[in-house]
Amino acid sequence: MSTLNLRAESELLTGNFRRFIEPAWKILEPSTPFQPNWHIDAIAEHLESVSRGEILRLIVNLPPRAMKSTLCTILWPCWTWASDGAKSRWITASYSAALATKHSVDRRTLISSDWYQRLFPAVQLASDNNLKQSFSSKARGGMFSTSTGGSVTGLGAGIILCDDPHNVSESHSVVERESTVRFFRQSLLTRLDNQEKGAVVVVMQRLHEDDLSGQLLRDGGWTHLSLPAIAEGRTVISLPSGQEFVREDGDLLEPVRLGTGALEDLKRSMGSLAFAGQYQQRPAPEGGGLLPRRFWRYWRPRNVQFSPVSVTLENGVSAQIDAVELPDDLTLALSWDMAFKDAKDSDFVVGMVLGRKGADYYVIDAVRGRWDF
């Protein structure tokens, strides 16, 4: 390829992250064909906006094996270095040290490849810091990888990327979950060189209502790109450029790779709670995780007749459920969940009167509000 053509291709790729992805993919996955899909375009445009400083806080939630690590943690930093002359400094973190190291090695492999060096010769690795988990450029940019809970003392970055911060097997442990969130808030966030202009990206599958994504989204101030495997209702996904992707109810995210049959098999093997989180990015399934909607009944006062209650079950089927008569010999309990702050953004205070007879439990009354003591 002539020098002129090389320059033209280099300018084309550095000007658009989406164009960079496919040829770079061939370097890392030479035996696996690249499969374009609209969700790749959506992620790429959001990440490019982060590189330009237009988005400073981004959360991307999508199912396993949907290219999140390849796109966000490997290709995007390499593209940014090609675009900024390898001057930016990065800290990337994942739940596992082995996973974090693999991502780092893949980035270095791509940067060192003949293809990358031919197109972006200004990006040169420094010989004084060229390790598996940490390497620098001659322009004094840097990429450092660590695991959740690892040491980041003394490090600084313009972009912090947190990829799968939670271990799936430990995500329902309050202690492990809060340890991850604490590391993110108290250690990782403090490493930004410029708290006003530095960028933070969290990319993960949802695992629990109180996982890192859940807590950050409740904080507010984050751009959120949520990509469930199956669209639940009509959804409009707006991109930074103003382009929109419309998903109709039931549309699959990647029908070629993950069709209806495969998703149904996963749901049966994983269970509805795990599937709702990891694949639907909704960690609490409709109808509840512990008590599915089909288990619920309705009660009526003694000697009062009600018509059957119409409900829609998890599978979409409508059912008529008869109300049962409230027993007169219940064991009663009064339960309160209290957060007495009386602020608009405080947790709710909830009080319930519960009754029990045998294996049946009855909600007799409930109140809910944001109240002071």
C-alpha positions in Angstrom: 0.0 0.0 0.0 1.4 3.4 -0.9 2.2 6.1 1.7 -0.7 8.2 0.4 -3.2 5.3 0.8 -1.8 4.4 4.2 -2.4 8.0 5.4 -5.9 8.0 4.0 -6.8 4.7 5.7 -5.2 5.9 8.9 -7.2 9.1 8.9 -10.4 7.1 8.1 -9.9 4.8 11.0 -8.9 7.3 13.6 -11.8 9.5 12.7 -14.4 6.8 13.4 -14.2 4.1 16.0 -16.8 1.9 14.3 -14.6 1.7 11.2 -11.6 0.7 13.3 -13.4 -2.3 14.9 -13.6 -4.7 12.0 -10.0 -4.7 10.8 -8.8 -4.7 14.4 -11.0 -7.7 15.2 -9.2 -9.7 12.5 -5.9 -9.2 14.3 -7.2 -10.5 17.6 -9.7 -13.1 16.2 -8.3 -14.3 12.9 -10.3 -17.5 12.8 -13.6 -16.0 14.0 -15.6 -14.1 11.4 -16.7 -10.6 12.5 -20.5 -10.3 12.7 -21.8 -6.7 12.4 -24.8 -5.8 14.5 -26.6 -2.6 15.4 -25.6 -2.9 19.1 -21.9 -2.7 18.1 -22.7 0.6 16.3 -24.5 1.9 19.4 -21.7 1.0 21.8 -19.0 2.4 19.5 -20.7 5.8 19.1 -21.1 6.1 22.9 -17.4 5.3 23.5 -16.3 7.7 20.8 -18.2 10.4 22.6 -16.3 9.6 25.8 -13.0 9.9 23.9 -14.1 13.3 22.7 -15.0 14.5 26.2 -18.7 14.7 25.4 -19.7 12.0 27.8 -17.8 11.7 31.1 -19.9 9.0 32.9 -21.1 6.0 31.0 -22.7 2.7 32.0 -23.2 0.0 29.4 -25.2 -3.1 30.4 -25.5 -6.0 28.0 -25.6 -9.8 28.0 -22.6 -12.1 28.3 -20.6 -12.8 25.1 -22.0 -9.7 23.4 -18.4 -8.3 22.7 -18.5 -5.9 25.6 -14.9 -6.6 26.7 -13.5 -6.8 23.2 -15.2 -3.5 22.2 -14.8 -1.5 25.4 -11.7 -2.8 27.2 -9.5 -3.9 24.3 -10.3 -2.1 21.0 -11.5 1.2 22.3 -8.3 2.1 24.3 -6.2 1.1 21.3 -8.3 3.2 18.9 -8.0 6.2 21.3 -4.2 5.9 21.4 -4.2 5.8 17.6 -6.3 9.0 17.6 -4.5 11.0 20.3 -0.9 10.0 19.6 -0.8 7.6 22.6 -1.0 10.4 25.1 -4.0 9.3 27.2 -3.6 7.4 30.4 -5.9 4.6 31.3 -6.8 2.4 34.3 -8.9 -0.7 33.6 -10.3 -3.0 36.3 -12.1 -6.3 36.2 -13.1 -8.7 39.0 -10.3 -11.2 38.2 -6.6 -10.5 38.0 -6.3 -13.1 35.3 -9.0 -11.5 33.2 -7.5 -8.0 33.7 -4.1 -9.3 32.6 -5.6 -11.0 29.5 -7.2 -7.7 28.4 -3.9 -5.9 28.9 -2.0 -8.5 26.8 -4.6 -8.3 24.1 -4.2 -4.6 23.9 -0.5 -4.8 23.7 -0.8 -7.6 21.0 -2.9 -5.3 18.9 -0.7 -2.3 19.3 2.4 -4.3 18.5 0.9 -5.9 15.4 2.2 -5.1 11.9 -1.2 -3.8 10.8 -1.5 -1.3 13.7 2.2 -0.2 13.5 1.9 0.3 9.7 -1.2 2.6 10.1 -0.3 4.3 13.4 3.5 4.5 13.5 3.4 7.3 16.1 2.2 4.8 18.7 5.4 3.3 20.1 5.7 1.3 23.4 8.3 2.5 25.8 10.9 0.0 26.8 11.1 1.1 30.4 7.5 0.0 31.2 6.3 -2.9 29.1 4.7 -5.5 31.4 1.7 -7.8 31.1 -0.4 -5.6 33.3 1.2 -2.2 32.6 2.8 -0.5 29.7 3.5 3.0 28.5 4.0 4.8 25.2 6.9 6.9 24.2 4.5 9.8 24.3 4.1 9.0 28.0 0.6 7.7 27.8 -0.1 4.6 29.8 -2.4 1.6 30.3 -2.6 -0.1 33.7 -4.8 -3.1 34.5 -5.9 -4.3 37.9 -8.4 -6.5 39.6 -11.3 -5.3 41.8 -9.7 -4.6 45.2 -6.2 -4.4 43.7 -3.8 -1.5 44.5 -4.1 1.6 42.4 -2.1 3.8 44.9 0.1 6.3 43.1 -1.6 5.8 39.7 -3.4 8.4 37.7 -5.6 8.3 34.6 -7.7 10.4 32.3 -10.0 7.5 31.6 -11.1 4.8 34.1 -12.8 1.7 32.7 -14.4 -0.9 34.9 -15.3 -4.1 33.0 -17.3 -6.8 34.9 -16.4 -5.6 38.4 -18.4 -8.4 40.1 -17.7 -12.1 40.1 -21.0 -13.8 39.1 -20.6 -16.5 41.8 -20.2 -13.8 44.5 -22.6 -11.2 43.4 -25.4 -12.2 45.9 -23.0 -11.9 48.8 -23.6 -8.5 50.5 -20.0 -8.4 51.8 -18.5 -9.1 48.4 -20.8 -6.8 46.5 -20.2 -3.9 48.9 -16.5 -4.5 48.8 -16.5 -4.1 45.0 -18.6 -0.9 45.2 -16.4 0.5 48.0 -13.2 -0.2 45.9 -14.8 1.6 43.0 -16.0 4.6 45.0 -13.1 5.0 47.4 -10.1 3.9 45.4 -10.7 3.8 41.6 -12.6 7.1 41.3 -9.9 8.9 43.2 -7.4 8.1 40.5 -8.7 10.5 37.9 -6.1 13.1 37.0 -8.8 15.7 36.6 -12.1 15.1 38.5 -13.9 17.7 36.3 -12.8 16.4 32.9 -11.8 12.8 33.5 -14.1 10.0 32.1 -15.4 6.8 33.8 -17.0 3.9 32.0 -18.6 0.9 33.6 -19.5 -2.0 31.4 -21.1 -5.1 32.8 -24.0 -7.6 32.9 -26.5 -6.9 35.7 -26.3 -9.3 38.5 -28.2 -7.8 41.4 -30.3 -4.7 42.2 -27.5 -3.4 44.4 -24.6 -4.2 42.1 -22.3 -1.4 41.0 -24.5 -0.4 38.0 -27.6 -0.4 40.2 -26.0 1.9 42.9 -24.5 4.3 40.4 -27.7 4.6 38.5 -29.5 5.5 41.7 -26.8 8.2 42.3 -27.7 9.8 39.0 -25.5 11.7 36.5 -24.7 8.7 34.3 -25.4 8.1 30.6 -26.9 4.7 30.5 -26.9 2.3 27.5 -29.0 -0.8 28.4 -29.2 -3.6 25.8 -31.3 -6.5 27.0 -31.2 -9.8 25.0 -35.0 -9.5 24.4 -36.7 -6.2 24.1 -39.4 -5.8 26.8 -41.9 -3.4 25.1 -41.1 -0.9 22.4 -37.8 0.8 23.2 -36.1 3.7 21.5 -32.3 3.9 21.9 -30.9 7.3 21.2 -27.3 7.7 20.2 -25.1 10.8 20.8 -25.3 11.7 17.1 -29.1 11.9 17.3 -29.6 8.6 15.4 -32.2 6.2 17.0 -32.6 2.5 17.0 -36.1 1.3 17.6 -36.7 -2.1 19.2 -40.2 -3.5 19.1 -41.4 -5.8 21.9 -39.7 -9.2 21.6 -36.9 -8.1 19.3 -33.7 -10.0 19.9 -30.4 -8.3 20.4 -28.4 -10.7 18.3 -30.8 -13.1 16.6 -28.0 -14.7 14.5 -25.9 -15.6 17.5 -28.5 -15.9 20.2 -31.9 -16.9 18.9 -35.2 -17.6 20.7 -34.4 -21.3 21.2 -31.0 -20.6 22.7 -32.4 -18.0 25.0 -35.2 -20.2 26.2 -32.7 -23.0 27.0 -30.6 -20.5 28.9 -33.6 -19.3 30.9 -34.5 -22.8 31.9 -31.0 -23.8 32.9 -30.1 -20.5 34.7 -33.5 -19.8 36.3 -35.6 -16.7 35.8 -33.8 -14.6 38.4 -30.3 -15.0 36.9 -31.6 -14.7 33.3 -33.4 -11.5 34.1 -30.2 -9.9 35.4 -27.5 -11.3 33.1 -29.5 -11.3 29.9 -32.3 -8.8 30.4 -30.4 -6.3 32.5 -33.2 -6.3 35.0 -31.9 -8.1 38.0 -35.4 -8.5 39.6 -37.7 -10.3 37.3 -41.3 -9.2 36.9 -43.4 -11.0 39.5 -40.5 -11.4 41.9 -37.5 -13.7 42.2 -38.4 -15.6 45.3 -42.2 -15.6 44.9 -43.3 -15.8 41.3 -46.5 -14.1 40.4 -48.3 -17.4 39.9 -47.8 -18.2 43.6 -49.7 -15.1 44.8 -53.4 -15.2 45.8 -55.8 -12.6 47.0 -58.0 -12.5 50.1 -61.4 -11.1 50.8 -63.1 -10.2 54.1 -65.4 -12.9 55.6 -68.9 -13.1 54.1 -67.9 -10.7 51.3 -67.9 -12.0 47.7 -65.4 -10.8 45.1 -65.2 -11.6 41.4 -62.0 -13.5 40.4 -59.0 -11.3 40.0 -57.5 -11.2 36.5 -53.7 -11.3 36.4 -51.0 -11.8 33.7 -48.5 -14.5 34.5 -44.8 -14.5 33.6 -45.4 -16.3 30.3 -47.9 -13.7 29.2 -51.0 -15.9 29.8 -54.0 -14.3 31.5 -55.5 -16.1 34.5 -58.5 -15.7 36.7 -57.6 -16.2 40.4 -60.3 -16.6 43.1 -59.9 -14.6 46.3 -59.9 -16.7 49.5 -61.8 -15.8 52.7 -59.6 -14.2 55.4 -59.3 -16.6 58.3 -60.4 -15.3 61.7 -57.7 -17.0 63.8 -54.5 -15.5 62.3 -51.2 -15.0 64.1 -50.5 -11.3 63.5 -47.2 -9.4 63.2 -46.4 -5.7 62.7 -43.2 -5.1 60.6 -41.5 -1.8 59.9 -38.6 -1.0 57.5 -37.5 2.5 58.7 -35.3 5.2 57.2 -36.4 8.4 59.1 -34.8 11.2 57.1 -37.9 13.0 55.7 -36.0 14.0 52.5 -37.3 13.9 48.9 -34.5 11.4 47.9 -34.5 9.3 51.1 -35.5 5.6 51.2 -39.2 4.9 51.9 -40.5 4.0 55.4 -42.8 0.9 55.0 -45.0 -0.6 57.6 -47.0 -3.8 57.2 -49.5 -5.9 59.2 -49.0 -9.5 58.3 -51.0 -12.5 59.3 -50.1 -16.2 59.2 -52.1 -19.4 59.4 -50.2 -22.6 58.7 -48.1 -22.1 55.6 -50.2 -19.2 54.3 -49.2 -15.6 54.9 -51.6 -12.6 54.5 -50.8 -9.0 53.9 -53.5 -7.3 56.0 -52.4 -3.7 55.6 -49.4 -1.7 54.3 -48.3 2.0 54.4 -45.4 3.5 52.5 -44.0 7.0 52.5 -41.0 9.3 53.1 -41.5 10.4 56.7 -39.5 11.7 59.6 -39.8 10.0 63.0 
